[in-house]
């Protein structure tokens, strides 16, 4: 292994795992970060971006600004890895050599093979998805003349969200609050219909009862129609069909948002490495692959054996693992002993509508406007780099975090 300054460290994926590993290694090694877009996404606040409470630059800072010139950026997606030749193959057919490789490509939306889901529903993982959803809402509102009777308005403005995990609850309450506000501003009759469709028997299944009560209360207050034990069986351009207790129903929709889970990244599917039954890469407690000591994997694509089970598939875990990954990459290159670590939950913070949130910290849950402020403060501290945190913190403090109404198309920005 060449000396630390000379070892070529290649990281694939600029999300919570990859970006934070790169930031910790920046300046002390020859690091290349392979990304598939020009900016990071702080996904826990994508809902606030959708509702206009925060701006794109707050939660989607550009990699070149975050990394300055300490990390080489390659903005071409990786398509495969040749572990024998120690190269990463890029979409443009280039092969990038590495001495140490870090895999952090995250997951992709899981449409679970439901007919029409991938073609007609919107995913919600990126800034452009939030933009597309906002545009759809504005277009649907703009099509309704003010004198339309309430039952017709409700039919034209029915939206369905699939999956009542944290994402479904956070987005449905935001959408409902924004739509109800738009109804008032546009003097529309009646109410929008926001449906949350969930296969399981309860909302936020991975969370404790205390926080679930706060979530259920917020869903009720925001008039979100929750359907549990309900399986979506088909999606078309303007409808969703679901099944409950053996009965199928088709509902006309302005849009369907798919939040029904995460599946393996196609790049990981292609890699011939040891994986578990769910397709997650098998790693040692040092984050090294079981068959390749110079390859590390973290975040949503890897099964870390020593973490609280509810942490799997979260930014919290990827963020904590990044620090271990950076330390162990350094130790590996320098021929030192690698560390292992047990990862625990850091708490929960869930946004509920445009006025409140729920936070679980130190085993105690609290909700309301204060929890919303606490969530903003907590997430300011989790954003990448001191410089970015300070800029965003100042912007929220002085500029405020009020939602941006769904104005008619010409007035939207
Ligand atoms: C809307 C939303 C809200 C969420 N809220 C929370 C929350 O509140 N709390 C929480 O703990 N977790 C939350 N999560 C989950 C969290 O975002 C993930 O668990 C976390 O991002 C995983 O980190 P990662 O580094 O494994 O993957 P990611 O952060 O997804 O990063 C992977 C990166 O790799 C890029 N990439 C993919 N394929 C390639 C390729 N072939 N070549 C190059 N680059 C590639 C992707 O575009 C992405 O930038 C949320 C997720 C979503 C979608």
GROMACS .gro file of C-alpha atoms and ligand atoms in nm:
model
  466
    1UNK     CA    1   0.000   0.000   0.000
    2UNK     CA    2   0.145   0.340  -0.097
    3UNK     CA    3   0.193   0.608   0.172
    4UNK     CA    4  -0.125   0.791   0.289
    5UNK     CA    5  -0.057   1.097   0.072
    6UNK     CA    6  -0.015   0.879  -0.237
    7UNK     CA    7  -0.285   0.612  -0.186
    8UNK     CA    8  -0.568   0.666  -0.431
    9UNK     CA    9  -0.890   0.667  -0.228
   10UNK     CA   10  -1.203   0.656  -0.440
   11UNK     CA   11  -1.548   0.707  -0.288
   12UNK     CA   12  -1.861   0.630  -0.489
   13UNK     CA   13  -2.171   0.827  -0.385
   14UNK     CA   14  -2.200   1.176  -0.237
   15UNK     CA   15  -2.478   1.120   0.018
   16UNK     CA   16  -2.461   1.093   0.396
   17UNK     CA   17  -2.209   0.807   0.387
   18UNK     CA   18  -1.986   0.916   0.098
   19UNK     CA   19  -1.981   1.294   0.138
   20UNK     CA   20  -1.913   1.287   0.512
   21UNK     CA   21  -1.634   1.029   0.462
   22UNK     CA   22  -1.482   1.251   0.192
   23UNK     CA   23  -1.507   1.559   0.416
   24UNK     CA   24  -1.322   1.382   0.698
   25UNK     CA   25  -1.046   1.262   0.465
   26UNK     CA   26  -1.020   1.585   0.266
   27UNK     CA   27  -0.678   1.745   0.273
   28UNK     CA   28  -0.500   1.445   0.426
   29UNK     CA   29  -0.516   1.207   0.131
   30UNK     CA   30  -0.564   1.174  -0.244
   31UNK     CA   31  -0.943   1.147  -0.248
   32UNK     CA   32  -1.175   1.123  -0.548
   33UNK     CA   33  -1.552   1.144  -0.498
   34UNK     CA   34  -1.770   1.001  -0.776
   35UNK     CA   35  -2.114   1.164  -0.779
   36UNK     CA   36  -2.417   1.156  -1.007
   37UNK     CA   37  -2.527   1.517  -0.957
   38UNK     CA   38  -2.364   1.847  -0.863
   39UNK     CA   39  -2.513   1.873  -0.514
   40UNK     CA   40  -2.566   1.685  -0.188
   41UNK     CA   41  -2.924   1.638  -0.056
   42UNK     CA   42  -2.999   1.666   0.314
   43UNK     CA   43  -3.301   1.435   0.275
   44UNK     CA   44  -3.452   1.483   0.625
   45UNK     CA   45  -3.548   1.838   0.517
   46UNK     CA   46  -3.671   1.763   0.166
   47UNK     CA   47  -4.027   1.809   0.299
   48UNK     CA   48  -3.942   2.162   0.416
   49UNK     CA   49  -3.796   2.233   0.073
   50UNK     CA   50  -4.121   2.113  -0.088
   51UNK     CA   51  -4.323   2.346   0.137
   52UNK     CA   52  -4.086   2.638   0.080
   53UNK     CA   53  -3.979   2.657   0.446
   54UNK     CA   54  -3.618   2.621   0.330
   55UNK     CA   55  -3.437   2.699   0.004
   56UNK     CA   56  -3.257   2.460  -0.230
   57UNK     CA   57  -2.913   2.594  -0.133
   58UNK     CA   58  -2.983   2.526   0.236
   59UNK     CA   59  -3.038   2.152   0.193
   60UNK     CA   60  -2.874   2.093  -0.145
   61UNK     CA   61  -2.532   2.261  -0.127
   62UNK     CA   62  -2.303   2.210  -0.426
   63UNK     CA   63  -2.021   1.960  -0.380
   64UNK     CA   64  -1.759   2.197  -0.521
   65UNK     CA   65  -1.849   2.457  -0.254
   66UNK     CA   66  -1.842   2.201   0.029
   67UNK     CA   67  -1.521   2.027  -0.073
   68UNK     CA   68  -1.333   2.330  -0.202
   69UNK     CA   69  -1.025   2.191  -0.380
   70UNK     CA   70  -0.940   1.920  -0.130
   71UNK     CA   71  -1.121   1.637  -0.305
   72UNK     CA   72  -1.128   1.553  -0.677
   73UNK     CA   73  -1.486   1.543  -0.803
   74UNK     CA   74  -1.591   1.309  -1.083
   75UNK     CA   75  -1.944   1.388  -1.198
   76UNK     CA   76  -2.008   1.072  -1.398
   77UNK     CA   77  -2.202   0.786  -1.242
   78UNK     CA   78  -2.014   0.465  -1.167
   79UNK     CA   79  -2.155   0.156  -1.338
   80UNK     CA   80  -1.940  -0.127  -1.205
   81UNK     CA   81  -1.626  -0.221  -1.012
   82UNK     CA   82  -1.349  -0.453  -1.128
   83UNK     CA   83  -1.215  -0.578  -0.794
   84UNK     CA   84  -0.932  -0.771  -0.964
   85UNK     CA   85  -0.797  -0.476  -1.163
   86UNK     CA   86  -0.891  -0.234  -0.878
   87UNK     CA   87  -1.079   0.003  -1.105
   88UNK     CA   88  -1.419   0.172  -1.101
   89UNK     CA   89  -1.591   0.171  -1.437
   90UNK     CA   90  -1.773   0.493  -1.517
   91UNK     CA   91  -2.074   0.554  -1.741
   92UNK     CA   92  -1.846   0.725  -1.997
   93UNK     CA   93  -1.645   0.396  -2.024
   94UNK     CA   94  -1.348   0.538  -1.832
   95UNK     CA   95  -1.183   0.311  -1.572
   96UNK     CA   96  -1.072   0.490  -1.257
   97UNK     CA   97  -0.797   0.311  -1.059
   98UNK     CA   98  -0.809   0.291  -0.679
   99UNK     CA   99  -0.599   0.161  -0.392
  100UNK     CA  100  -0.886   0.193  -0.143
  101UNK     CA  101  -1.251   0.203  -0.246
  102UNK     CA  102  -1.548   0.326  -0.040
  103UNK     CA  103  -1.895   0.222  -0.163
  104UNK     CA  104  -2.176   0.456  -0.053
  105UNK     CA  105  -2.429   0.469  -0.337
  106UNK     CA  106  -2.746   0.446  -0.122
  107UNK     CA  107  -3.076   0.292  -0.223
  108UNK     CA  108  -3.338   0.365  -0.488
  109UNK     CA  109  -3.719   0.383  -0.469
  110UNK     CA  110  -3.883   0.042  -0.438
  111UNK     CA  111  -4.202   0.022  -0.648
  112UNK     CA  112  -4.243  -0.342  -0.541
  113UNK     CA  113  -4.354  -0.446  -0.891
  114UNK     CA  114  -4.692  -0.267  -0.859
  115UNK     CA  115  -4.824  -0.211  -1.215
  116UNK     CA  116  -4.797   0.155  -1.321
  117UNK     CA  117  -4.620   0.263  -0.999
  118UNK     CA  118  -4.282   0.342  -1.153
  119UNK     CA  119  -4.432   0.498  -1.464
  120UNK     CA  120  -4.705   0.713  -1.311
  121UNK     CA  121  -4.622   0.789  -0.948
  122UNK     CA  122  -4.366   1.041  -0.828
  123UNK     CA  123  -4.070   0.932  -0.616
  124UNK     CA  124  -3.953   1.167  -0.339
  125UNK     CA  125  -3.578   1.147  -0.288
  126UNK     CA  126  -3.429   1.447  -0.468
  127UNK     CA  127  -3.471   1.824  -0.507
  128UNK     CA  128  -3.614   1.775  -0.858
  129UNK     CA  129  -3.878   1.535  -0.722
  130UNK     CA  130  -3.994   1.800  -0.472
  131UNK     CA  131  -4.001   2.059  -0.755
  132UNK     CA  132  -4.205   1.825  -0.976
  133UNK     CA  133  -4.454   1.756  -0.696
  134UNK     CA  134  -4.496   2.126  -0.624
  135UNK     CA  135  -4.555   2.198  -0.994
  136UNK     CA  136  -4.816   1.921  -1.008
  137UNK     CA  137  -5.000   2.067  -0.707
  138UNK     CA  138  -4.997   2.417  -0.856
  139UNK     CA  139  -5.118   2.290  -1.196
  140UNK     CA  140  -5.400   2.092  -1.030
  141UNK     CA  141  -5.507   2.400  -0.831
  142UNK     CA  142  -5.482   2.628  -1.135
  143UNK     CA  143  -5.722   2.404  -1.330
  144UNK     CA  144  -6.006   2.455  -1.079
  145UNK     CA  145  -6.231   2.761  -1.134
  146UNK     CA  146  -6.340   2.925  -0.802
  147UNK     CA  147  -6.713   2.850  -0.853
  148UNK     CA  148  -6.659   2.470  -0.878
  149UNK     CA  149  -6.883   2.278  -0.629
  150UNK     CA  150  -6.702   2.119  -0.330
  151UNK     CA  151  -6.754   1.756  -0.438
  152UNK     CA  152  -6.596   1.827  -0.781
  153UNK     CA  153  -6.308   2.019  -0.621
  154UNK     CA  154  -6.243   1.726  -0.387
  155UNK     CA  155  -6.237   1.483  -0.681
  156UNK     CA  156  -5.998   1.704  -0.880
  157UNK     CA  157  -5.773   1.757  -0.581
  158UNK     CA  158  -5.730   1.407  -0.445
  159UNK     CA  159  -5.368   1.310  -0.387
  160UNK     CA  160  -5.251   0.970  -0.269
  161UNK     CA  161  -4.929   0.897  -0.085
  162UNK     CA  162  -4.818   0.535  -0.068
  163UNK     CA  163  -4.643   0.427   0.252
  164UNK     CA  164  -4.705   0.566   0.603
  165UNK     CA  165  -4.349   0.548   0.732
  166UNK     CA  166  -4.196   0.875   0.852
  167UNK     CA  167  -4.172   1.001   0.490
  168UNK     CA  168  -4.542   0.943   0.415
  169UNK     CA  169  -4.654   1.111   0.739
  170UNK     CA  170  -4.419   1.407   0.697
  171UNK     CA  171  -4.509   1.471   0.334
  172UNK     CA  172  -4.886   1.412   0.366
  173UNK     CA  173  -4.920   1.661   0.653
  174UNK     CA  174  -4.714   1.921   0.462
  175UNK     CA  175  -4.917   1.869   0.144
  176UNK     CA  176  -5.246   1.891   0.328
  177UNK     CA  177  -5.149   2.212   0.513
  178UNK     CA  178  -5.024   2.374   0.192
  179UNK     CA  179  -5.331   2.272  -0.008
  180UNK     CA  180  -5.573   2.393   0.260
  181UNK     CA  181  -5.391   2.727   0.268
  182UNK     CA  182  -5.414   2.748  -0.113
  183UNK     CA  183  -5.790   2.676  -0.096
  184UNK     CA  184  -5.837   2.978   0.133
  185UNK     CA  185  -5.620   3.207  -0.081
  186UNK     CA  186  -5.802   3.105  -0.400
  187UNK     CA  187  -6.148   3.104  -0.237
  188UNK     CA  188  -6.209   2.744  -0.349
  189UNK     CA  189  -6.508   2.557  -0.202
  190UNK     CA  190  -6.468   2.244   0.011
  191UNK     CA  191  -6.148   2.063   0.099
  192UNK     CA  192  -5.865   1.881  -0.076
  193UNK     CA  193  -5.841   1.506  -0.016
  194UNK     CA  194  -5.501   1.377   0.097
  195UNK     CA  195  -5.493   0.999   0.131
  196UNK     CA  196  -5.217   0.803   0.301
  197UNK     CA  197  -5.220   0.436   0.200
  198UNK     CA  198  -5.035   0.187   0.417
  199UNK     CA  199  -5.006  -0.190   0.385
  200UNK     CA  200  -4.926  -0.243   0.756
  201UNK     CA  201  -5.160  -0.192   1.050
  202UNK     CA  202  -5.017   0.139   1.180
  203UNK     CA  203  -4.834   0.454   1.082
  204UNK     CA  204  -4.458   0.505   1.149
  205UNK     CA  205  -4.410   0.135   1.231
  206UNK     CA  206  -4.041   0.174   1.319
  207UNK     CA  207  -4.106   0.439   1.587
  208UNK     CA  208  -4.211   0.420   1.952
  209UNK     CA  209  -4.570   0.466   2.078
  210UNK     CA  210  -4.510   0.811   2.229
  211UNK     CA  211  -4.398   0.967   1.901
  212UNK     CA  212  -4.664   0.769   1.706
  213UNK     CA  213  -4.937   0.938   1.916
  214UNK     CA  214  -4.802   1.280   1.818
  215UNK     CA  215  -4.788   1.174   1.452
  216UNK     CA  216  -5.146   1.040   1.460
  217UNK     CA  217  -5.270   1.361   1.621
  218UNK     CA  218  -5.099   1.569   1.351
  219UNK     CA  219  -5.243   1.351   1.072
  220UNK     CA  220  -5.592   1.405   1.220
  221UNK     CA  221  -5.542   1.782   1.260
  222UNK     CA  222  -5.415   1.813   0.902
  223UNK     CA  223  -5.718   1.611   0.778
  224UNK     CA  224  -5.502   1.341   0.620
  225UNK     CA  225  -5.717   1.036   0.544
  226UNK     CA  226  -5.518   0.736   0.672
  227UNK     CA  227  -5.594   0.390   0.527
  228UNK     CA  228  -5.402   0.111   0.701
  229UNK     CA  229  -5.406  -0.257   0.596
  230UNK     CA  230  -5.447  -0.120   0.243
  231UNK     CA  231  -5.239  -0.245  -0.048
  232UNK     CA  232  -5.196  -0.044  -0.368
  233UNK     CA  233  -5.245  -0.272  -0.668
  234UNK     CA  234  -5.234  -0.034  -0.965
  235UNK     CA  235  -5.145   0.323  -1.056
  236UNK     CA  236  -5.242   0.504  -1.377
  237UNK     CA  237  -5.183   0.860  -1.499
  238UNK     CA  238  -5.492   0.979  -1.306
  239UNK     CA  239  -5.592   0.707  -1.060
  240UNK     CA  240  -5.484   0.471  -0.788
  241UNK     CA  241  -5.643   0.134  -0.717
  242UNK     CA  242  -5.609  -0.020  -0.372
  243UNK     CA  243  -5.733  -0.325  -0.189
  244UNK     CA  244  -5.862  -0.338   0.169
  245UNK     CA  245  -6.019  -0.644   0.338
  246UNK     CA  246  -6.058  -0.816   0.000
  247UNK     CA  247  -6.232  -0.519  -0.168
  248UNK     CA  248  -6.074  -0.313  -0.446
  249UNK     CA  249  -6.142   0.056  -0.501
  250UNK     CA  250  -6.022   0.289  -0.775
  251UNK     CA  251  -5.991   0.661  -0.692
  252UNK     CA  252  -5.924   0.944  -0.938
  253UNK     CA  253  -5.607   1.130  -0.838
  254UNK     CA  254  -5.425   1.451  -0.924
  255UNK     CA  255  -5.107   1.266  -0.833
  256UNK     CA  256  -4.969   0.963  -0.654
  257UNK     CA  257  -4.644   0.990  -0.455
  258UNK     CA  258  -4.454   0.667  -0.394
  259UNK     CA  259  -4.289   0.647  -0.052
  260UNK     CA  260  -4.327   0.274  -0.019
  261UNK     CA  261  -3.967   0.179   0.057
  262UNK     CA  262  -3.613   0.145  -0.067
  263UNK     CA  263  -3.450  -0.124  -0.277
  264UNK     CA  264  -3.096  -0.208  -0.371
  265UNK     CA  265  -2.903   0.026  -0.598
  266UNK     CA  266  -2.855  -0.136  -0.945
  267UNK     CA  267  -2.477  -0.084  -0.913
  268UNK     CA  268  -2.474  -0.295  -0.596
  269UNK     CA  269  -2.689  -0.561  -0.765
  270UNK     CA  270  -2.414  -0.590  -1.028
  271UNK     CA  271  -2.129  -0.637  -0.778
  272UNK     CA  272  -2.016  -0.992  -0.717
  273UNK     CA  273  -1.956  -0.963  -0.345
  274UNK     CA  274  -2.104  -1.138  -0.042
  275UNK     CA  275  -2.454  -1.007   0.037
  276UNK     CA  276  -2.729  -1.099   0.283
  277UNK     CA  277  -3.081  -1.222   0.191
  278UNK     CA  278  -3.202  -0.864   0.134
  279UNK     CA  279  -2.914  -0.793  -0.107
  280UNK     CA  280  -2.724  -0.573   0.141
  281UNK     CA  281  -2.344  -0.597   0.119
  282UNK     CA  282  -2.195  -0.807   0.399
  283UNK     CA  283  -1.935  -0.605   0.590
  284UNK     CA  284  -1.717  -0.657   0.895
  285UNK     CA  285  -1.756  -0.430   1.200
  286UNK     CA  286  -1.467  -0.228   1.052
  287UNK     CA  287  -1.688  -0.155   0.743
  288UNK     CA  288  -1.456  -0.363   0.522
  289UNK     CA  289  -1.610  -0.607   0.276
  290UNK     CA  290  -1.576  -0.967   0.385
  291UNK     CA  291  -1.376  -1.059   0.072
  292UNK     CA  292  -1.183  -0.735   0.001
  293UNK     CA  293  -0.992  -0.564   0.283
  294UNK     CA  294  -0.926  -0.251   0.074
  295UNK     CA  295  -1.299  -0.198  -0.001
  296UNK     CA  296  -1.534  -0.038   0.254
  297UNK     CA  297  -1.913  -0.003   0.233
  298UNK     CA  298  -2.155   0.201   0.442
  299UNK     CA  299  -2.502   0.352   0.459
  300UNK     CA  300  -2.816   0.205   0.303
  301UNK     CA  301  -2.631  -0.053   0.092
  302UNK     CA  302  -2.449  -0.241   0.368
  303UNK     CA  303  -2.557  -0.447   0.666
  304UNK     CA  304  -2.360  -0.325   0.968
  305UNK     CA  305  -2.370  -0.599   1.230
  306UNK     CA  306  -2.333  -0.382   1.544
  307UNK     CA  307  -2.606  -0.117   1.522
  308UNK     CA  308  -2.946  -0.076   1.693
  309UNK     CA  309  -3.183  -0.251   1.446
  310UNK     CA  310  -3.406   0.058   1.391
  311UNK     CA  311  -3.102   0.249   1.264
  312UNK     CA  312  -3.068   0.047   0.945
  313UNK     CA  313  -3.153   0.248   0.635
  314UNK     CA  314  -3.121   0.587   0.806
  315UNK     CA  315  -2.909   0.896   0.755
  316UNK     CA  316  -2.828   0.874   1.126
  317UNK     CA  317  -2.644   0.548   1.069
  318UNK     CA  318  -2.471   0.651   0.745
  319UNK     CA  319  -2.358   0.977   0.908
  320UNK     CA  320  -2.211   0.795   1.211
  321UNK     CA  321  -2.051   0.526   0.995
  322UNK     CA  322  -1.878   0.793   0.781
  323UNK     CA  323  -1.657   0.891   1.071
  324UNK     CA  324  -1.558   0.528   1.129
  325UNK     CA  325  -1.501   0.480   0.754
  326UNK     CA  326  -1.265   0.779   0.736
  327UNK     CA  327  -1.068   0.664   1.043
  328UNK     CA  328  -1.044   0.307   0.915
  329UNK     CA  329  -0.943   0.406   0.563
  330UNK     CA  330  -0.657   0.609   0.716
  331UNK     CA  331  -0.561   0.323   0.951
  332UNK     CA  332  -0.569   0.074   0.665
  333UNK     CA  333  -0.340   0.283   0.445
  334UNK     CA  334  -0.100   0.346   0.734
  335UNK     CA  335  -0.095  -0.024   0.829
  336UNK     CA  336  -0.250   0.047   1.172
  337UNK     CA  337  -0.523  -0.144   1.359
  338UNK     CA  338  -0.876  -0.071   1.239
  339UNK     CA  339  -1.152   0.031   1.486
  340UNK     CA  340  -1.503  -0.108   1.535
  341UNK     CA  341  -1.794   0.077   1.690
  342UNK     CA  342  -2.144   0.017   1.821
  343UNK     CA  343  -2.399   0.260   1.678
  344UNK     CA  344  -2.699   0.385   1.875
  345UNK     CA  345  -3.003   0.596   1.785
  346UNK     CA  346  -2.936   0.970   1.816
  347UNK     CA  347  -3.311   1.046   1.865
  348UNK     CA  348  -3.599   1.109   1.626
  349UNK     CA  349  -3.717   1.434   1.471
  350UNK     CA  350  -4.016   1.429   1.242
  351UNK     CA  351  -4.173   1.724   1.066
  352UNK     CA  352  -4.555   1.738   1.086
  353UNK     CA  353  -4.726   1.991   0.863
  354UNK     CA  354  -4.601   2.344   0.824
  355UNK     CA  355  -4.651   2.451   1.188
  356UNK     CA  356  -4.514   2.171   1.404
  357UNK     CA  357  -4.291   1.868   1.446
  358UNK     CA  358  -4.232   1.583   1.693
  359UNK     CA  359  -3.897   1.520   1.854
  360UNK     CA  360  -3.779   1.226   2.062
  361UNK     CA  361  -3.469   1.294   2.264
  362UNK     CA  362  -3.335   1.130   2.579
  363UNK     CA  363  -3.633   0.892   2.577
  364UNK     CA  364  -3.888   1.181   2.595
  365UNK     CA  365  -4.113   1.285   2.306
  366UNK     CA  366  -4.251   1.634   2.262
  367UNK     CA  367  -4.445   1.801   1.982
  368UNK     CA  368  -4.577   2.135   1.857
  369UNK     CA  369  -4.416   2.456   1.738
  370UNK     CA  370  -4.131   2.423   1.989
  371UNK     CA  371  -4.041   2.082   1.845
  372UNK     CA  372  -4.035   2.242   1.499
  373UNK     CA  373  -3.780   2.499   1.624
  374UNK     CA  374  -3.579   2.223   1.796
  375UNK     CA  375  -3.573   2.024   1.471
  376UNK     CA  376  -3.439   2.323   1.275
  377UNK     CA  377  -3.170   2.377   1.541
  378UNK     CA  378  -3.077   2.008   1.545
  379UNK     CA  379  -3.053   1.987   1.167
  380UNK     CA  380  -2.846   2.304   1.144
  381UNK     CA  381  -2.585   2.116   1.344
  382UNK     CA  382  -2.600   1.811   1.115
  383UNK     CA  383  -2.548   1.994   0.784
  384UNK     CA  384  -2.210   1.940   0.619
  385UNK     CA  385  -1.919   2.182   0.695
  386UNK     CA  386  -1.900   2.464   0.950
  387UNK     CA  387  -1.910   2.725   0.681
  388UNK     CA  388  -2.237   2.592   0.533
  389UNK     CA  389  -2.394   2.548   0.879
  390UNK     CA  390  -2.319   2.909   0.968
  391UNK     CA  391  -2.461   3.046   0.642
  392UNK     CA  392  -2.777   2.837   0.671
  393UNK     CA  393  -2.821   2.905   1.045
  394UNK     CA  394  -2.795   3.279   0.981
  395UNK     CA  395  -3.038   3.259   0.691
  396UNK     CA  396  -3.298   3.073   0.901
  397UNK     CA  397  -3.248   3.303   1.200
  398UNK     CA  398  -3.268   3.632   1.009
  399UNK     CA  399  -3.478   3.531   0.708
  400UNK     CA  400  -3.727   3.303   0.887
  401UNK     CA  401  -3.864   2.966   0.785
  402UNK     CA  402  -4.225   3.042   0.689
  403UNK     CA  403  -4.377   2.812   0.423
  404UNK     CA  404  -4.416   2.942   0.066
  405UNK     CA  405  -4.783   2.929  -0.045
  406UNK     CA  406  -4.884   2.737  -0.359
  407UNK     CA  407  -4.944   3.046  -0.575
  408UNK     CA  408  -5.078   3.037  -0.932
  409UNK     CA  409  -4.814   2.924  -1.184
  410UNK     CA  410  -4.711   3.273  -1.302
  411UNK     CA  411  -4.646   3.383  -0.943
  412UNK     CA  412  -4.457   3.070  -0.827
  413UNK     CA  413  -4.080   3.094  -0.820
  414LIG     C1  414  -3.722   1.207   0.165
  414LIG     C2  415  -3.633   1.132   0.261
  414LIG     C3  416  -3.629   1.170   0.393
  414LIG     C4  417  -3.546   1.103   0.483
  414LIG     N1  418  -3.546   1.145   0.614
  414LIG     C5  419  -3.463   1.086   0.701
  414LIG     C6  420  -3.457   1.130   0.837
  414LIG     O1  421  -3.530   1.221   0.877
  414LIG     N2  422  -3.369   1.070   0.920
  414LIG     C7  423  -3.289   0.968   0.878
  414LIG     O2  424  -3.208   0.919   0.958
  414LIG     N3  425  -3.293   0.923   0.752
  414LIG     C8  426  -3.377   0.979   0.662
  414LIG     N4  427  -3.383   0.932   0.533
  414LIG     C9  428  -3.299   0.819   0.492
  414LIG    C10  429  -3.161   0.870   0.455
  414LIG     O3  430  -3.169   0.969   0.356
  414LIG    C11  431  -3.074   0.756   0.405
  414LIG     O4  432  -3.075   0.651   0.496
  414LIG    C12  433  -2.930   0.806   0.387
  414LIG     O5  434  -2.929   0.909   0.291
  414LIG    C13  435  -2.839   0.693   0.347
  414LIG     O6  436  -2.712   0.744   0.319
  414LIG     P1  437  -2.624   0.678   0.205
  414LIG     O7  438  -2.496   0.753   0.201
  414LIG     O8  439  -2.623   0.532   0.219
  414LIG     O9  440  -2.707   0.706   0.071
  414LIG     P2  441  -2.754   0.842   0.008
  414LIG    O10  442  -2.756   0.951   0.106
  414LIG    O11  443  -2.878   0.808  -0.068
  414LIG    O12  444  -2.637   0.876  -0.094
  414LIG    C14  445  -2.607   0.799  -0.205
  414LIG    C15  446  -2.556   0.892  -0.312
  414LIG    O13  447  -2.499   0.815  -0.417
  414LIG    C16  448  -2.546   0.862  -0.542
  414LIG     N5  449  -2.535   0.753  -0.636
  414LIG    C17  450  -2.621   0.649  -0.654
  414LIG     N6  451  -2.576   0.568  -0.751
  414LIG    C18  452  -2.459   0.621  -0.794
  414LIG    C19  453  -2.366   0.584  -0.895
  414LIG     N7  454  -2.385   0.474  -0.968
  414LIG     N8  455  -2.258   0.661  -0.915
  414LIG    C20  456  -2.239   0.774  -0.841
  414LIG     N9  457  -2.324   0.815  -0.746
  414LIG    C21  458  -2.431   0.739  -0.722
  414LIG    C22  459  -2.689   0.904  -0.510
  414LIG    O14  460  -2.741   0.993  -0.605
  414LIG    C23  461  -2.668   0.973  -0.375
  414LIG    O15  462  -2.623   1.106  -0.390
  414LIG    C24  463  -3.466   0.995   0.440
  414LIG    C25  464  -3.470   0.957   0.306
  414LIG    C26  465  -3.552   1.023   0.216
  414LIG    C27  466  -3.554   0.982   0.072
   0.00000   0.00000   0.00000
